[in-house]
Amino acid sequence: MAQAWKCAGLRWAADGPVLTWVGGRCSALVRGKRVAFGVAEGGVRTCGGARGHACPVRAGVSGRSTGARCEECARLDRAHSVAADTMADDPRPYHVYLAWFGPGLVKVGITAYERGSARLLEQGAVCFSWLGCGPLMAARRTEELLRAALGVPDRIPYAHKRAVRATLPESEAERAAEIAGLHARAVALGGWPEALTPEPFRGVDHAGVFGIAGAERGPAAVAEVAELVAGGTIGGELVAAAGPDLHLATERGVVVLDTRLMPGWELVSAGGEPCAVPLREIRRAPGVQDGLF
């Protein structure tokens, strides 16, 4: 019987994306290499637990869930987090940023200063710029100010990000233009918290790192994995990686695998098996989007 592994998720290291596995093993993901695995026959996806602790009931989790946790563990995991505003006393400094994912897709967010640009890579931000740095609550107030005054959201669905990747502008200047304009408008606003130190616009472009623009851009993705299933397999050449998404060249065309679908399953190695998991078509964005809905 083939050895089974449990995925602990994807993280971005200095030299690119890395799949991590329960037990500490890591697998570097290099463009041009084959990525292939199958889900164990008869397998059931189980909750990954919360905050380093196993789920006490090993609850089942939907194959379509990108959280890989049952409701109770998801609640516990979020109970002490910056995103849930339950860490107001966090003494660490935080960056406020503007991130661009494609035409009309800009968000504002915050990330711990010590993490550098890791959060932006994890989200699949094609380009970004810092806005300022300061204590957590000052950063959070600045984020809220921009949302209210400029109408910039703090979340963008991954489906929208995938829909525009094949049609990104070719030059870094074009990709940075939208957040450059918003940065200027943000700096001109009144009401910034005094504790937040503004930072000048410096666009950082990740298109080359992801492999989704320029000479390194491969064929456009035609579908995305809807879910993994027991006995299913997927494999292909890695042609791009953005955020949690792996773009795999399969016999069915380039397919996007959201690695957040992997935790909770027992996975085994696969060779040349065909792509045998449920897929759904990626619908191309018709043009610049005026809003999220």
Coordinates of C-alpha atoms in Angstrom, one line a residue, residues 100-105 124-127 160-172 174-175 178 205-208 210-214 217 220 242 247 284-285:
W100 CA -3.8 44.9 -6.9
F101 CA -5.0 41.6 -8.4
G102 CA -6.1 42.8 -11.8
P103 CA -8.1 45.7 -13.4
G104 CA -10.7 46.9 -11.0
L105 CA -9.5 44.5 -8.3
G124 CA -1.9 36.3 -4.9
A125 CA -1.4 40.0 -5.1
V126 CA 0.0 40.8 -8.5
C127 CA 1.4 44.1 -7.2
H160 CA -12.4 37.0 -9.3
K161 CA -8.6 36.9 -9.1
R162 CA -8.4 33.8 -11.3
A163 CA -10.8 35.3 -13.9
V164 CA -8.4 38.2 -14.8
R165 CA -5.0 36.5 -14.6
A166 CA -4.9 35.6 -18.3
T167 CA -5.5 39.2 -19.3
L168 CA -3.2 41.2 -17.1
P169 CA -1.4 44.3 -18.6
E170 CA 2.1 43.4 -19.9
S171 CA 4.2 46.2 -18.2
E172 CA 4.8 46.7 -14.5
E174 CA 0.5 49.5 -16.2
R175 CA -0.1 47.0 -13.4
E178 CA -4.3 51.8 -10.3
D205 CA 5.4 43.5 -8.7
H206 CA 4.9 39.7 -8.2
A207 CA 3.8 38.8 -11.8
G208 CA 7.2 37.4 -12.6
F210 CA 4.0 34.0 -10.0
G211 CA 4.8 33.3 -13.7
I212 CA 1.6 34.9 -15.0
A213 CA 2.9 37.8 -17.1
G214 CA 5.6 38.6 -19.6
R217 CA 3.3 33.5 -19.1
A220 CA -4.4 30.5 -19.9
A242 CA -0.2 32.6 -7.4
H247 CA -1.6 26.2 -12.4
R284 CA -13.2 35.2 -18.0
A285 CA -13.8 38.7 -16.8

